[in-house]
Amino acid sequence: MPRAGLELSRLIIGLAVYILCTCLAHAEILRGRVVKIADGDTVTVLDESKHQHKVSLIGIDAPERKQPFRTVSRQNLADLVFGKEVAVEWHKQDRYQRVLGKVLLNGQDVNLKQIKAGLAWHYAQYDKDLRLADKRLYAEAQKSQPVSRALGCGVIRYQSHLAQDRWQNNVRYSLIVSIEVPDESVDIYSVIESIIPAQVQVVWDKDFIPLQDDLAKSFR
């Protein structure tokens, strides 16, 4: 390529990057109270003029209706923001007039919290409007999703990793579980049945489930 053409190409690329960075740096801010939780990645925000805005949490995707963990994901988001004042950084709306944005609670990224909780995925196909730093944070959170939860019922620790396969026609999940019980009086089978949905494929790993051999066989 001639030198002049190369310089022109560099100029065009540089200008495009500048425009993109400028747009990302000047996000609109929607402030209001969360009055509804539709699912693990959609909320409704009521602004000071009493106008409701449906907000889709950008860069993440949560289980939909009739998919495993939908209720848990929705409840986790509700626990985080329902009834609370939030700020939403956004640049545009989708074809359904939903605001596509990052929800902030006291400066903390709620979208990221849903990923870290193992109850939403980094939706890389639709994160082009995210800042580069946020893309990296979401991707890193996706890689380290195992989460500790206290479940009671004699269970000391429960870790899960929710992974999404390709799902044009159906959804499959894998769940890595680690359970520790204080003593043999705990009915481990009933505990397992209570925490693992029937639709979920359980992946057994001796490093994650240090249980008796006969119990471990049921996970193979």
C-alpha atoms as one frame of an Amber mdcrd trajectory, in Angstrom:
protein
   0.000   0.000   0.000   1.386   3.470  -0.868   2.515   5.531   2.099  -0.230
   8.121   1.596  -2.874   5.391   1.582  -1.418   3.835   4.727  -1.441   7.170
   6.522  -5.048   7.759   5.456  -6.069   4.327   6.758  -4.420   5.050  10.099
  -6.172   8.402  10.275  -9.569   6.827   9.586  -9.019   4.099  12.186  -7.833
   6.637  14.737 -10.850   8.837  14.088 -13.218   5.874  14.455 -11.630   4.904
  17.770 -11.844   8.511  18.979 -15.523   8.754  18.069 -16.267   5.440  19.800
 -14.421   6.444  22.968 -16.128   9.846  22.961 -19.558   8.230  22.684 -18.811
   5.797  25.501 -17.511   8.598  27.689 -20.761  10.577  27.311 -23.347   8.057
  28.432 -26.797   9.202  29.431 -27.626   8.770  33.121 -31.066   7.599  34.219
 -31.727   7.932  37.939 -34.649   6.468  39.797 -36.061   3.733  42.001 -36.357
   0.111  40.916 -40.052  -0.808  41.080 -40.141  -4.113  39.209 -37.887  -7.093
  38.499 -38.888  -9.008  35.366 -36.048 -11.522  35.452 -32.345 -11.746  36.216
 -31.366  -9.119  33.652 -34.387  -6.804  33.327 -35.732  -4.179  35.743 -38.144
  -1.252  35.673 -36.942   2.109  36.997 -39.295   4.906  38.103 -37.713   8.336
  37.592 -38.451  11.527  39.526 -41.117  12.542  36.996 -42.945   9.254  37.717
 -42.119   7.857  34.294 -41.266   4.154  34.136 -38.305   2.895  32.113 -37.751
  -0.769  31.332 -34.025  -1.440  31.584 -32.175  -4.397  30.100 -28.861  -4.958
  31.884 -26.347  -4.651  29.074 -23.613  -7.204  28.540 -25.278  -9.987  30.519
 -27.908 -12.657  29.935 -29.880 -14.499  32.612 -32.085 -17.630  32.474 -35.423
 -17.048  30.781 -38.891 -18.362  31.617 -39.005 -22.147  32.155 -35.201 -22.339
  32.276 -33.344 -23.615  35.363 -32.288 -20.987  37.896 -34.589 -18.282  36.473
 -36.316 -17.770  39.816 -33.039 -17.763  41.735 -31.475 -15.279  39.319 -34.507
 -12.984  39.492 -34.574 -13.137  43.295 -30.878 -12.336  43.534 -31.360  -9.236
  41.390 -34.379  -8.254  43.490 -32.341  -8.596  46.678 -29.728  -6.306  45.164
 -31.850  -3.446  43.816 -35.617  -3.744  44.338 -37.015  -0.611  45.979 -33.619
   1.095  45.874 -32.344   4.202  44.120 -30.041   3.383  41.216 -28.236   5.120
  38.377 -28.302   3.609  34.900 -25.549   4.419  32.395 -26.978   3.996  28.908
 -26.457   4.975  25.267 -29.482   3.676  23.395 -32.717   1.692  23.464 -33.482
  -1.568  21.695 -36.336  -2.184  19.269 -38.650  -2.888  22.222 -37.865   0.559
  23.659 -35.944  -0.927  26.561 -33.042   1.115  27.887 -29.804  -0.832  27.411
 -27.621   0.073  30.334 -25.352  -0.653  33.238 -27.158  -0.443  36.580 -25.180
   1.130  39.407 -26.120   0.887  43.087 -23.975   3.159  45.247 -21.430   3.115
  42.450 -21.308  -0.694  42.306 -21.942  -2.473  38.991 -25.066  -4.619  39.448
 -24.643  -6.293  36.049 -21.241  -7.543  37.184 -22.667  -8.730  40.505 -25.149
 -10.961  38.671 -22.301 -12.601  36.757 -20.217 -13.042  39.898 -23.188 -14.673
  41.607 -23.184 -17.340  38.901 -26.734 -16.317  37.951 -26.077 -14.557  34.649
 -23.596 -14.893  31.813 -21.384 -12.377  30.101 -23.319 -11.886  26.862 -20.308
 -11.223  24.649 -22.347 -11.124  21.429 -24.181  -8.025  22.639 -21.618  -6.095
  24.668 -20.334  -3.746  21.952 -21.749  -0.734  23.805 -19.821  -1.588  26.970
 -16.588   0.124  27.856 -13.537  -2.004  27.158 -12.743  -2.143  30.888 -16.242
  -3.474  31.625 -15.946  -6.106  28.897 -12.775  -7.363  30.523 -14.330  -7.386
  34.002 -17.377  -9.300  32.782 -15.249 -11.829  30.915 -13.036 -12.406  33.959
 -16.086 -12.801  36.209 -17.479 -15.357  33.769 -14.306 -17.434  34.110 -14.426
 -17.453  37.906 -18.134 -18.007  38.536 -17.966 -20.674  41.267 -19.823 -19.185
  44.198 -20.059 -20.135  47.874 -23.519 -20.099  49.395 -24.754 -21.050  52.861
 -27.849 -23.201  52.398 -28.613 -24.413  55.913 -29.957 -27.963  56.295 -26.604
 -29.053  57.679 -24.787 -28.015  54.516 -21.667 -26.000  55.249 -20.624 -25.106
  51.728 -22.189 -25.304  48.296 -20.367 -24.205  45.174 -21.873 -24.063  41.730
 -20.710 -23.161  38.278 -23.506 -22.494  35.839 -22.333 -22.796  32.249 -24.403
 -22.156  29.158 -24.033 -24.229  25.999 -25.368 -23.219  22.602 -29.110 -22.825
  23.002 -30.985 -22.006  19.822 -33.585 -24.713  20.465 -32.948 -25.798  24.020
 -30.808 -25.015  27.026 -28.468 -27.323  28.870 -26.584 -26.535  32.028 -23.740
 -28.137  33.891 -23.458 -27.751  37.632 -20.329 -28.436  39.644 -21.266 -29.057
  43.251 -19.206 -29.217  46.417 -20.962 -30.266  49.609 -19.594 -30.687  53.106
 -21.734 -32.003  55.953 -20.971 -31.686  59.671 -21.794 -35.300  60.540 -23.499
 -38.457  59.276 -26.862 -37.437  60.739 -27.516 -35.231  57.718 -29.569 -36.875
  54.964 -27.291 -35.928  52.100 -29.653 -37.286  49.437 -32.537 -35.051  50.492
 -30.180 -32.081  50.594 -28.992 -32.766  47.057 -32.550 -33.141  45.776 -33.504
 -29.830  47.357 -30.728 -27.805  45.740 -30.343 -29.321  42.281 -33.163 -28.818
  39.743 -34.126 -31.929  37.795 -33.272 -30.252  34.475 -29.662 -29.663  35.481
 -26.911 -32.000  34.386 -24.622 -32.657  37.346 -20.923 -32.944  36.578 -19.155
 -35.007  39.203 -15.525 -34.303  40.029 -13.734 -35.962  42.930 -11.917 -32.693
  43.610 -15.251 -30.917  44.054 -17.292 -33.626  45.772 -15.234 -35.408  48.443
 -18.069 -37.770  49.419 -18.436 -41.516  49.906 -17.839 -43.670  46.823 -21.425
 -44.933  46.651 -22.761 -41.374  46.644 -20.179 -40.194  44.132 -21.277 -42.887
  41.666 -24.670 -41.249  41.365 -22.985 -38.187  39.867 -21.146 -40.019  37.094
